[in-house]
Short mmCIF file of C-alpha atoms (C1' of nucleotides) in Angstrom, two decimals:
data_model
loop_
_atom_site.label_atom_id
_atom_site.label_comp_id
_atom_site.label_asym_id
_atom_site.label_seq_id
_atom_site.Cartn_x
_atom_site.Cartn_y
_atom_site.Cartn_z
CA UNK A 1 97.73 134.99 97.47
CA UNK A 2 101.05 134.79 99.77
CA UNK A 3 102.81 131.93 100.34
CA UNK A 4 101.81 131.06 103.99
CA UNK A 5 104.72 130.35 106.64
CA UNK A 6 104.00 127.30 107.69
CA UNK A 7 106.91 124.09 108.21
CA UNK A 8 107.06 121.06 105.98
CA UNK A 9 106.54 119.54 109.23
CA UNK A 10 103.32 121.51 109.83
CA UNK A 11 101.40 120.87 106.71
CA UNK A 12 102.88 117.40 106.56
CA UNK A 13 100.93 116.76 110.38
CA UNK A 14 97.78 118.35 108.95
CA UNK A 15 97.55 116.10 106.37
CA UNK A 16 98.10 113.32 108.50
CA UNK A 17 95.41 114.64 110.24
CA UNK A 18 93.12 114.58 107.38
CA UNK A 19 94.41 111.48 106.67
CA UNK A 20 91.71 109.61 108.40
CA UNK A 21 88.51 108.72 106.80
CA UNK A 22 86.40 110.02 110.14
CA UNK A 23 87.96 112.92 110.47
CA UNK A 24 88.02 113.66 106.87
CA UNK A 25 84.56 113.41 106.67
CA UNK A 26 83.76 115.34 110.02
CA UNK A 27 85.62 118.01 108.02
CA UNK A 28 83.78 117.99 105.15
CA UNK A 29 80.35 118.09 107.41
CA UNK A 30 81.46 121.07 108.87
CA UNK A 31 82.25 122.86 105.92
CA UNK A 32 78.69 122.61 105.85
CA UNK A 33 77.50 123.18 109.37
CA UNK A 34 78.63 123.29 112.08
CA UNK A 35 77.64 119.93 114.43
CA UNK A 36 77.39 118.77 117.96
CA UNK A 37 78.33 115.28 118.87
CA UNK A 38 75.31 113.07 118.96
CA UNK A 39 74.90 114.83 115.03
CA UNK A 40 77.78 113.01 114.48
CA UNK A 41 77.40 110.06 116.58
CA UNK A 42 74.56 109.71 113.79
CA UNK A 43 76.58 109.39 110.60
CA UNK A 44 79.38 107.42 111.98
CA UNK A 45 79.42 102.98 113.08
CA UNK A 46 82.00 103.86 115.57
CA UNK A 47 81.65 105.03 119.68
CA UNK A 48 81.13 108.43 121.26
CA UNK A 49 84.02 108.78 122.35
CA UNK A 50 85.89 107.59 119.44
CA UNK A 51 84.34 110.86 117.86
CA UNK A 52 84.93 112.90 120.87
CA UNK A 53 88.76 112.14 120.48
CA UNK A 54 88.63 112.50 116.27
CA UNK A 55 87.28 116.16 117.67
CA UNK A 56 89.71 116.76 120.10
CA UNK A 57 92.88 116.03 117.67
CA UNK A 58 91.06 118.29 115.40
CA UNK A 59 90.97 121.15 117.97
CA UNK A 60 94.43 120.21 119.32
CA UNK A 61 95.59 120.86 115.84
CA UNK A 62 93.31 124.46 115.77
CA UNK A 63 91.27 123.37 112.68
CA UNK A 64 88.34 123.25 115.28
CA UNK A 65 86.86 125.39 117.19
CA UNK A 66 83.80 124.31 120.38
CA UNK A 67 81.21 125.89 121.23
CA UNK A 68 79.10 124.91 124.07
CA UNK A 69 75.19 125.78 124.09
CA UNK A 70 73.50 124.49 127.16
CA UNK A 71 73.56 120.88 126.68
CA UNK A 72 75.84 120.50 123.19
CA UNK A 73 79.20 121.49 122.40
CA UNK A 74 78.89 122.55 118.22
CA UNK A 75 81.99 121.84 117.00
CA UNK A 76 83.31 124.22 113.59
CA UNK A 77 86.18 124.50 110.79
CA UNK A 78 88.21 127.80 112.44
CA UNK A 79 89.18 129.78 109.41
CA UNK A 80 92.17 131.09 111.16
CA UNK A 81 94.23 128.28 110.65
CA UNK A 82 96.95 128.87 108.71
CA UNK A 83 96.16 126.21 106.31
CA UNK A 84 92.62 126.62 106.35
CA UNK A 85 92.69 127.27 102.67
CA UNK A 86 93.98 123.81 101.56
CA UNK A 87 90.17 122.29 102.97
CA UNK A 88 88.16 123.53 99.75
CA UNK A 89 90.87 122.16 97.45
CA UNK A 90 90.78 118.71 98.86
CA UNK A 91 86.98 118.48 99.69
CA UNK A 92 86.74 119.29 95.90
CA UNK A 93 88.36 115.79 94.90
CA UNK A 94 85.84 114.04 97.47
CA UNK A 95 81.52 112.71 97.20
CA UNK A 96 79.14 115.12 98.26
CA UNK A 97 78.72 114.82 101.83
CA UNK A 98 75.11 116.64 101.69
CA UNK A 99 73.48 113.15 102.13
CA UNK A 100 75.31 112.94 105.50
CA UNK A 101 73.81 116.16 106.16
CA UNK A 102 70.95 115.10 105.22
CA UNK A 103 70.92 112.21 107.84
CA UNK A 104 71.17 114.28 111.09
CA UNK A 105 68.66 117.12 109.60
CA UNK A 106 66.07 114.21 109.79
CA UNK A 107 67.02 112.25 113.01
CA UNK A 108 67.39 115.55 114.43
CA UNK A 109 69.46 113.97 117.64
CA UNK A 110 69.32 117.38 119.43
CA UNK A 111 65.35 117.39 119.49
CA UNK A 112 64.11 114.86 121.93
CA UNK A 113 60.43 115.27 121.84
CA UNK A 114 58.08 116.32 119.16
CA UNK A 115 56.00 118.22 121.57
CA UNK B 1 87.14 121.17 86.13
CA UNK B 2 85.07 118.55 87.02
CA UNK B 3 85.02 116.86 90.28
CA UNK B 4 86.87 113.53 89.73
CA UNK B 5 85.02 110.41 90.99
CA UNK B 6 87.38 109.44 94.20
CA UNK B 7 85.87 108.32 97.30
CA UNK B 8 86.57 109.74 100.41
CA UNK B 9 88.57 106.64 101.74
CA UNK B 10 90.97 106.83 99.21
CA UNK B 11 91.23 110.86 99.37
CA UNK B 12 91.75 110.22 102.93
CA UNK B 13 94.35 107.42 102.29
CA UNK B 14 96.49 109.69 99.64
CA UNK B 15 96.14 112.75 102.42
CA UNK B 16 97.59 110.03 105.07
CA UNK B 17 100.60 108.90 102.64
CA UNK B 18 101.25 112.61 102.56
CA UNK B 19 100.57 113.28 106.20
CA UNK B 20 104.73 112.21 106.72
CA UNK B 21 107.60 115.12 106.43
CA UNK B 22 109.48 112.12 104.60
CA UNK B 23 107.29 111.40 102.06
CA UNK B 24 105.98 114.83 101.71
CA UNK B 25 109.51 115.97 100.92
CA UNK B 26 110.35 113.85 97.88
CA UNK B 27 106.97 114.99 96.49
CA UNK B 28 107.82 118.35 96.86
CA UNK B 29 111.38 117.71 95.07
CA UNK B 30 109.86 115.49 92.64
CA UNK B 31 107.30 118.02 91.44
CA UNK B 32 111.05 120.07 90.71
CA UNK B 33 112.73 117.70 88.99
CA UNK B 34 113.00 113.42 88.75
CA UNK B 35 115.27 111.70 91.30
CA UNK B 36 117.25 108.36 91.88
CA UNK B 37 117.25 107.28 95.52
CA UNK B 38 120.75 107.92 95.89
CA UNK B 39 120.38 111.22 95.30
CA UNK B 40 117.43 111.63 97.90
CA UNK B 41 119.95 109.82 100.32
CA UNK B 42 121.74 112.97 100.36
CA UNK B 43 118.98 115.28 101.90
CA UNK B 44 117.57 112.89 104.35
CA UNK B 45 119.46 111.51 107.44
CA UNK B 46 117.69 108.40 107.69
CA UNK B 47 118.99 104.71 105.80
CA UNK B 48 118.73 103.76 102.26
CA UNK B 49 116.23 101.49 102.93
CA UNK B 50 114.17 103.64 104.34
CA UNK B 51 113.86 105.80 101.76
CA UNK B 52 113.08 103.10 99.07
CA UNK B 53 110.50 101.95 101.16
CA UNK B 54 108.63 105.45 101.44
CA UNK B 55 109.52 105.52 97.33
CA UNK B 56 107.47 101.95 97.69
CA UNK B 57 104.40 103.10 98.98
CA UNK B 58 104.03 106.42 96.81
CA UNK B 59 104.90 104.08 94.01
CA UNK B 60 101.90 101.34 95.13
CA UNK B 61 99.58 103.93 95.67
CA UNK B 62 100.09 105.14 91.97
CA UNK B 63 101.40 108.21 92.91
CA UNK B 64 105.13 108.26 91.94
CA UNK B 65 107.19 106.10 88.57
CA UNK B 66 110.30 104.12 88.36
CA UNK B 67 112.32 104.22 85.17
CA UNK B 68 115.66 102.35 85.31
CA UNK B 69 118.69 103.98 84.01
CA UNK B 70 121.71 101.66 84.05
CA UNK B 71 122.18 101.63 87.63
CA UNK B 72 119.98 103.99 88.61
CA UNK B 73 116.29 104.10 88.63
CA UNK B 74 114.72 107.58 88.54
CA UNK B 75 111.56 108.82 90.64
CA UNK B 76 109.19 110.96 89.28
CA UNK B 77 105.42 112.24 89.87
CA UNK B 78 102.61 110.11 88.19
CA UNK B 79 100.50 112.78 86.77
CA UNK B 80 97.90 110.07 85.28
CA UNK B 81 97.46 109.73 89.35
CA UNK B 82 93.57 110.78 90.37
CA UNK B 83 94.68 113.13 92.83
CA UNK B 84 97.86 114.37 91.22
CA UNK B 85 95.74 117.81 90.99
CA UNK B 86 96.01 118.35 94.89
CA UNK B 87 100.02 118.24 95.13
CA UNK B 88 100.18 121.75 93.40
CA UNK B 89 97.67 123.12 96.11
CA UNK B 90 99.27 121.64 98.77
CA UNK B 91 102.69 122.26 97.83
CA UNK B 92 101.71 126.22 97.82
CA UNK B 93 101.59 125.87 101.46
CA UNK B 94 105.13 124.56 101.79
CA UNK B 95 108.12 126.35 101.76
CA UNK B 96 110.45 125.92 98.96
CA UNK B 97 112.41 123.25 98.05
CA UNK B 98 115.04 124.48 95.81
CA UNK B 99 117.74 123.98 98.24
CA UNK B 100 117.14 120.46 98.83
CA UNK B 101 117.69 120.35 94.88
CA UNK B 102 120.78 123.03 95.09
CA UNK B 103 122.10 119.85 97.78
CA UNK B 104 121.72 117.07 95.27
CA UNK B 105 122.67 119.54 92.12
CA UNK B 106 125.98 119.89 94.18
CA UNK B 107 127.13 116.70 95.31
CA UNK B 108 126.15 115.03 92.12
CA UNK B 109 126.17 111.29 93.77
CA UNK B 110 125.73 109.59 90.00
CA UNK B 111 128.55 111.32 88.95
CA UNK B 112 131.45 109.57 90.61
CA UNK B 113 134.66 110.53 89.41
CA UNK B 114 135.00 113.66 87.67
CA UNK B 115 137.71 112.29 84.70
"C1'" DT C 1 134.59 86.54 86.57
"C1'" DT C 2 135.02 89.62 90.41
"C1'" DA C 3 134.41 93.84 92.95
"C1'" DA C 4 131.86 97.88 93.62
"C1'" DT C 5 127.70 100.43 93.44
"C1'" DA C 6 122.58 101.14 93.51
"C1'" DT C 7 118.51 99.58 95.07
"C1'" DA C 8 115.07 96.34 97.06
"C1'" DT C 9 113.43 93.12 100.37
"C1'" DA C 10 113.07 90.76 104.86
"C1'" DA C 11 112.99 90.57 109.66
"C1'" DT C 12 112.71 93.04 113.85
"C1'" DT C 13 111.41 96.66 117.00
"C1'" DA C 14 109.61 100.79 119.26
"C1'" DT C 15 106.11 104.10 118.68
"C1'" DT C 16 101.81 105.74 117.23
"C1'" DT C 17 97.14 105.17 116.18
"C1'" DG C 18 92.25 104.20 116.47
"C1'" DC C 19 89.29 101.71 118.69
"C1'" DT C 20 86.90 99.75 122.84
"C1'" DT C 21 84.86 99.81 127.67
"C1'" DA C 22 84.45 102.09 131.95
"C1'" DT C 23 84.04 106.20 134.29
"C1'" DA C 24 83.90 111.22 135.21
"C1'" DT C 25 81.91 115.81 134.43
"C1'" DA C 26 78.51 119.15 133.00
"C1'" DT C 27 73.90 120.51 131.91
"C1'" DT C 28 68.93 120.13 131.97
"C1'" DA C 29 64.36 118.37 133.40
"C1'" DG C 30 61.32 116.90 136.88
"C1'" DC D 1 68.05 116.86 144.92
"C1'" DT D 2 67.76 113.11 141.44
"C1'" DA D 3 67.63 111.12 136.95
"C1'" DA D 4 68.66 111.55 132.27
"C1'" DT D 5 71.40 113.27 128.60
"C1'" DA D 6 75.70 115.03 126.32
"C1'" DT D 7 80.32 114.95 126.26
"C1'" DA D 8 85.12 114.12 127.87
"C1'" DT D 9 88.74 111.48 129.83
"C1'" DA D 10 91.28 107.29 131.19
"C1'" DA D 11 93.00 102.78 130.58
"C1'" DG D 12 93.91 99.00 127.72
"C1'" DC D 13 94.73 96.66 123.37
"C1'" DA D 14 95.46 95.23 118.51
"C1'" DA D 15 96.98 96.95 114.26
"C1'" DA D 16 99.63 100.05 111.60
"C1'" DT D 17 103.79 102.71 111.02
"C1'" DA D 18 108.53 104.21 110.41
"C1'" DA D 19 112.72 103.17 111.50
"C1'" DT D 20 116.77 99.90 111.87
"C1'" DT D 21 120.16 96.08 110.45
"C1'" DA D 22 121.13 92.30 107.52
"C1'" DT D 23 120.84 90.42 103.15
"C1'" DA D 24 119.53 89.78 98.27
"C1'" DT D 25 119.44 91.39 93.49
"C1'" DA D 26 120.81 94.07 89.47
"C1'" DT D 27 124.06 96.73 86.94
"C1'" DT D 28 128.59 98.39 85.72
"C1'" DA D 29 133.61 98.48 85.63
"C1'" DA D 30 137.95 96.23 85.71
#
DNA sequence: TTAATATATAATTATTTGCTTATATATTAG
DNA sequence: CTAATATATAAGCAAATAATTATATATTAA
Protein backbone atom coordinates (compact mmCIF):
# COMPACT_ATOMS: atom_id res chain seq x y z
CA UNK A 1 0.00 0.00 0.00
CA UNK A 2 1.18 3.77 -0.80
CA UNK A 3 2.35 5.95 1.55
CA UNK A 4 -0.65 8.37 1.99
CA UNK A 5 0.02 12.31 1.72
CA UNK A 6 -1.04 13.43 4.64
CA UNK A 7 1.09 16.32 7.11
CA UNK A 8 2.74 15.43 10.37
CA UNK A 9 0.41 17.99 11.43
CA UNK A 10 -2.60 16.06 10.04
CA UNK A 11 -2.13 12.68 11.52
CA UNK A 12 -0.69 14.29 14.63
CA UNK A 13 -4.55 16.22 15.01
CA UNK A 14 -6.22 12.86 14.30
CA UNK A 15 -4.68 11.30 16.93
CA UNK A 16 -5.43 13.93 19.18
CA UNK A 17 -8.68 13.35 18.14
CA UNK A 18 -8.70 9.81 19.08
CA UNK A 19 -7.08 10.78 21.95
CA UNK A 20 -10.17 10.96 24.00
CA UNK A 21 -11.64 8.04 25.73
CA UNK A 22 -15.43 9.04 24.34
CA UNK A 23 -14.56 9.52 21.18
CA UNK A 24 -12.32 6.61 21.03
CA UNK A 25 -14.89 4.47 21.96
CA UNK A 26 -17.69 6.10 19.71
CA UNK A 27 -15.13 5.02 17.09
CA UNK A 28 -14.80 1.73 17.90
CA UNK A 29 -18.89 1.41 18.11
CA UNK A 30 -19.08 2.46 14.78
CA UNK A 31 -16.73 0.24 13.36
CA UNK A 32 -19.45 -1.87 14.29
CA UNK A 33 -22.60 -0.01 13.40
CA UNK A 34 -23.40 2.72 12.65
CA UNK A 35 -25.46 4.75 15.72
CA UNK A 36 -27.79 7.60 16.34
CA UNK A 37 -27.43 9.69 19.39
CA UNK A 38 -29.74 8.51 22.10
CA UNK A 39 -27.71 4.82 21.10
CA UNK A 40 -25.02 6.54 22.40
CA UNK A 41 -26.47 8.64 25.00
CA UNK A 42 -26.94 4.90 26.31
CA UNK A 43 -23.36 3.73 26.74
CA UNK A 44 -21.92 6.92 27.90
CA UNK A 45 -22.35 8.87 32.02
CA UNK A 46 -21.91 12.10 30.28
CA UNK A 47 -24.81 14.77 28.57
CA UNK A 48 -26.37 14.85 25.12
CA UNK A 49 -24.80 17.32 24.06
CA UNK A 50 -21.47 16.47 25.32
CA UNK A 51 -21.87 13.55 22.70
CA UNK A 52 -23.39 15.72 20.13
CA UNK A 53 -20.11 17.88 20.20
CA UNK A 54 -17.62 14.48 20.54
CA UNK A 55 -19.73 13.87 17.03
CA UNK A 56 -19.37 17.03 15.61
CA UNK A 57 -15.34 17.22 16.09
CA UNK A 58 -15.47 13.85 14.61
CA UNK A 59 -17.29 15.08 11.45
CA UNK A 60 -15.37 18.39 11.49
CA UNK A 61 -12.33 16.25 11.19
CA UNK A 62 -14.27 13.98 8.15
CA UNK A 63 -13.89 10.66 10.08
CA UNK A 64 -17.79 10.94 10.34
CA UNK A 65 -20.24 11.01 8.25
CA UNK A 66 -24.57 11.91 9.36
CA UNK A 67 -27.19 10.65 8.20
CA UNK A 68 -30.56 11.81 9.10
CA UNK A 69 -33.68 9.30 9.00
CA UNK A 70 -36.84 10.97 10.08
CA UNK A 71 -36.30 11.51 13.64
CA UNK A 72 -32.34 10.27 14.13
CA UNK A 73 -29.26 11.41 12.66
CA UNK A 74 -26.97 7.77 12.34
CA UNK A 75 -23.75 8.84 12.64
CA UNK A 76 -20.73 6.43 10.62
CA UNK A 77 -16.76 5.91 10.25
CA UNK A 78 -16.37 7.59 6.40
CA UNK A 79 -13.82 5.35 4.78
CA UNK A 80 -12.65 8.15 2.67
CA UNK A 81 -10.57 9.66 5.08
CA UNK A 82 -7.27 9.65 4.29
CA UNK A 83 -6.25 7.97 7.41
CA UNK A 84 -9.07 5.81 7.67
CA UNK A 85 -6.77 2.86 7.62
CA UNK A 86 -4.89 3.61 10.90
CA UNK A 87 -8.67 2.81 12.87
CA UNK A 88 -8.31 -1.16 12.56
CA UNK A 89 -4.69 -0.99 13.74
CA UNK A 90 -5.46 0.88 16.87
CA UNK A 91 -8.93 -0.68 17.69
CA UNK A 92 -6.81 -3.93 17.55
CA UNK A 93 -4.73 -2.89 20.79
CA UNK A 94 -8.21 -1.99 22.56
CA UNK A 95 -11.35 -4.44 24.71
CA UNK A 96 -14.00 -5.61 22.66
CA UNK A 97 -16.53 -3.05 22.47
CA UNK A 98 -19.37 -5.74 21.41
CA UNK A 99 -20.73 -5.52 25.04
CA UNK A 100 -21.38 -1.80 24.35
CA UNK A 101 -23.13 -2.96 21.42
CA UNK A 102 -24.73 -5.12 23.13
CA UNK A 103 -26.23 -2.43 25.52
CA UNK A 104 -28.16 -0.29 22.96
CA UNK A 105 -29.34 -3.61 20.92
CA UNK A 106 -31.33 -4.29 24.20
CA UNK A 107 -32.49 -0.78 25.41
CA UNK A 108 -33.25 -0.27 21.92
CA UNK A 109 -33.54 3.81 22.54
CA UNK A 110 -34.94 4.27 18.98
CA UNK A 111 -38.08 1.96 19.72
CA UNK A 112 -40.43 3.71 22.02
CA UNK A 113 -43.28 1.37 22.33
CA UNK A 114 -43.51 -2.35 22.19
CA UNK A 115 -46.73 -2.19 20.37
CA UNK B 1 -0.53 -11.65 17.20
CA UNK B 2 -2.56 -11.56 19.99
CA UNK B 3 -4.54 -8.68 21.12
CA UNK B 4 -2.58 -7.20 24.09
CA UNK B 5 -4.64 -6.58 27.26
CA UNK B 6 -4.74 -2.48 27.24
CA UNK B 7 -7.79 -0.72 28.12
CA UNK B 8 -9.24 1.74 26.12
CA UNK B 9 -8.34 4.70 28.53
CA UNK B 10 -4.90 4.13 28.29
CA UNK B 11 -5.01 3.44 24.31
CA UNK B 12 -6.77 6.63 24.27
CA UNK B 13 -4.21 8.36 26.59
CA UNK B 14 -1.00 7.05 24.40
CA UNK B 15 -3.16 8.23 21.06
CA UNK B 16 -3.53 11.78 23.00
CA UNK B 17 0.40 11.98 23.92
CA UNK B 18 0.76 11.41 20.21
CA UNK B 19 -2.07 13.63 19.11
CA UNK B 20 0.93 16.76 19.28
CA UNK B 21 3.19 17.54 15.95
CA UNK B 22 5.96 17.97 18.80
CA UNK B 23 5.86 14.89 20.31
CA UNK B 24 4.87 13.01 17.29
CA UNK B 25 8.06 14.23 15.64
CA UNK B 26 10.72 12.91 18.02
CA UNK B 27 8.88 9.56 17.77
CA UNK B 28 9.14 9.54 14.30
CA UNK B 29 13.08 10.42 14.52
CA UNK B 30 13.51 8.20 17.35
CA UNK B 31 12.11 5.15 15.58
CA UNK B 32 15.40 6.31 13.00
CA UNK B 33 17.90 6.56 15.24
CA UNK B 34 18.48 7.58 19.38
CA UNK B 35 18.77 11.29 20.21
CA UNK B 36 20.13 13.72 22.98
CA UNK B 37 17.93 16.77 23.44
CA UNK B 38 20.40 18.98 22.10
CA UNK B 39 20.31 17.51 19.07
CA UNK B 40 16.36 17.66 18.82
CA UNK B 41 16.93 21.45 19.71
CA UNK B 42 18.14 21.78 16.31
CA UNK B 43 14.90 20.76 14.35
CA UNK B 44 12.41 22.39 16.55
CA UNK B 45 12.04 26.22 17.04
CA UNK B 46 10.66 26.11 20.35
CA UNK B 47 13.04 26.33 23.97
CA UNK B 48 15.09 23.68 25.50
CA UNK B 49 12.84 23.26 28.07
CA UNK B 50 10.23 22.61 26.16
CA UNK B 51 11.48 19.92 24.54
CA UNK B 52 12.68 18.04 27.73
CA UNK B 53 9.42 18.39 29.00
CA UNK B 54 7.60 16.65 25.92
CA UNK B 55 10.85 14.01 26.33
CA UNK B 56 9.21 13.93 30.12
CA UNK B 57 5.94 12.83 29.39
CA UNK B 58 6.82 10.13 26.58
CA UNK B 59 9.36 9.07 29.14
CA UNK B 60 6.46 8.81 32.18
CA UNK B 61 4.19 7.22 30.03
CA UNK B 62 6.82 4.39 29.34
CA UNK B 63 7.10 5.15 25.97
CA UNK B 64 10.61 6.61 25.37
CA UNK B 65 14.43 5.76 27.61
CA UNK B 66 17.10 7.92 28.96
CA UNK B 67 20.65 6.64 28.99
CA UNK B 68 23.28 9.19 30.14
CA UNK B 69 26.37 9.59 28.19
CA UNK B 70 28.83 11.97 29.86
CA UNK B 71 26.97 15.01 29.24
CA UNK B 72 24.52 13.88 27.20
CA UNK B 73 21.62 11.68 27.81
CA UNK B 74 20.26 9.84 24.74
CA UNK B 75 16.42 9.28 23.80
CA UNK B 76 15.30 6.32 22.40
CA UNK B 77 11.92 4.22 21.78
CA UNK B 78 10.87 1.78 24.65
CA UNK B 79 9.96 -1.21 22.68
CA UNK B 80 8.99 -3.24 26.05
CA UNK B 81 6.14 -0.29 25.81
CA UNK B 82 2.41 -2.06 25.37
CA UNK B 83 1.63 -0.09 22.49
CA UNK B 84 5.06 0.26 20.94
CA UNK B 85 3.35 -2.00 18.05
CA UNK B 86 1.12 1.02 16.86
CA UNK B 87 4.11 3.61 16.16
CA UNK B 88 5.13 1.52 13.01
CA UNK B 89 1.41 1.78 11.73
CA UNK B 90 1.09 5.13 12.44
CA UNK B 91 4.32 6.29 11.34
CA UNK B 92 3.36 4.75 7.68
CA UNK B 93 1.02 7.55 7.47
CA UNK B 94 3.65 10.22 8.02
CA UNK B 95 5.92 11.54 5.72
CA UNK B 96 9.50 10.87 6.13
CA UNK B 97 11.73 11.98 8.49
CA UNK B 98 15.12 11.53 7.16
CA UNK B 99 15.75 15.11 6.74
CA UNK B 100 15.10 16.06 10.17
CA UNK B 101 17.99 13.39 10.80
CA UNK B 102 20.13 14.73 7.58
CA UNK B 103 19.66 18.35 9.99
CA UNK B 104 21.07 16.87 13.15
CA UNK B 105 23.64 14.42 11.08
CA UNK B 106 24.93 17.87 9.78
CA UNK B 107 25.30 20.20 12.48
CA UNK B 108 26.59 17.57 14.79
CA UNK B 109 25.78 19.75 18.14
CA UNK B 110 27.87 17.01 20.47
CA UNK B 111 30.63 17.45 18.42
CA UNK B 112 31.96 20.88 19.30
CA UNK B 113 35.17 21.63 17.95
CA UNK B 114 36.35 19.73 15.13
CA UNK B 115 40.39 19.39 16.41
C1' DT C 1 38.13 25.21 41.66
C1' DT C 2 35.92 27.67 37.99
C1' DA C 3 33.65 28.23 33.61
C1' DA C 4 31.03 26.26 30.08
C1' DT C 5 27.75 23.04 28.43
C1' DA C 6 23.66 19.88 28.70
C1' DT C 7 19.59 19.04 30.74
C1' DA C 8 15.83 19.32 34.21
C1' DT C 9 12.67 21.67 37.13
C1' DA C 10 9.72 25.46 38.77
C1' DA C 11 6.69 29.15 38.21
C1' DT C 12 3.74 31.60 35.20
C1' DT C 13 0.59 32.38 31.44
C1' DA C 14 -2.44 32.05 27.43
C1' DT C 15 -5.00 28.73 24.97
C1' DT C 16 -7.54 24.66 24.44
C1' DT C 17 -10.52 21.23 26.04
C1' DG C 18 -14.47 18.78 27.87
C1' DC C 19 -18.04 19.34 30.49
C1' DT C 20 -22.38 21.58 32.19
C1' DT C 21 -26.98 24.06 31.75
C1' DA C 22 -30.08 26.56 28.94
C1' DT C 23 -32.07 27.12 24.66
C1' DA C 24 -33.01 26.53 19.68
C1' DT C 25 -34.32 23.64 15.74
C1' DA C 26 -36.26 19.71 13.37
C1' DT C 27 -39.26 15.82 13.10
C1' DT C 28 -43.17 13.01 14.40
C1' DA C 29 -47.54 11.82 16.75
C1' DG C 30 -52.00 13.04 18.21
C1' DC D 1 -51.72 23.22 15.70
C1' DT D 2 -49.60 21.28 19.94
C1' DA D 3 -46.81 18.24 22.60
C1' DA D 4 -43.12 15.16 22.73
C1' DT D 5 -38.79 13.55 21.12
C1' DA D 6 -34.10 13.92 18.95
C1' DT D 7 -30.44 16.63 18.17
C1' DA D 8 -27.65 20.92 17.81
C1' DT D 9 -25.89 25.20 19.36
C1' DA D 10 -24.53 28.76 22.72
C1' DA D 11 -22.57 30.41 26.86
C1' DG D 12 -19.89 29.67 30.80
C1' DC D 13 -16.42 27.38 33.60
C1' DA D 14 -12.77 24.43 35.62
C1' DA D 15 -9.02 21.64 34.34
C1' DA D 16 -5.46 20.42 31.25
C1' DT D 17 -1.99 21.80 27.98
C1' DA D 18 2.03 23.79 25.72
C1' DA D 19 4.68 27.36 25.75
C1' DT D 20 7.79 30.83 28.09
C1' DT D 21 11.52 32.68 31.38
C1' DA D 22 14.29 31.91 35.32
C1' DT D 23 16.88 28.85 37.88
C1' DA D 24 18.91 24.47 39.53
C1' DT D 25 21.72 20.36 38.74
C1' DA D 26 25.15 17.44 36.53
C1' DT D 27 29.13 16.78 33.73
C1' DT D 28 33.34 18.13 31.45
C1' DA D 29 37.32 21.01 30.43
C1' DA D 30 40.79 24.19 31.77
Amino acid sequence: MLQSTVTIEQTANFLKLLGDKTRLTIVGMLKQRECCVCELQEVFDISQPSISQHLRKLKDAGLVKEERRGQWIYYSLNPENELYGLIDPILQHVPDLKDKIEIINKSNPTLRCGC
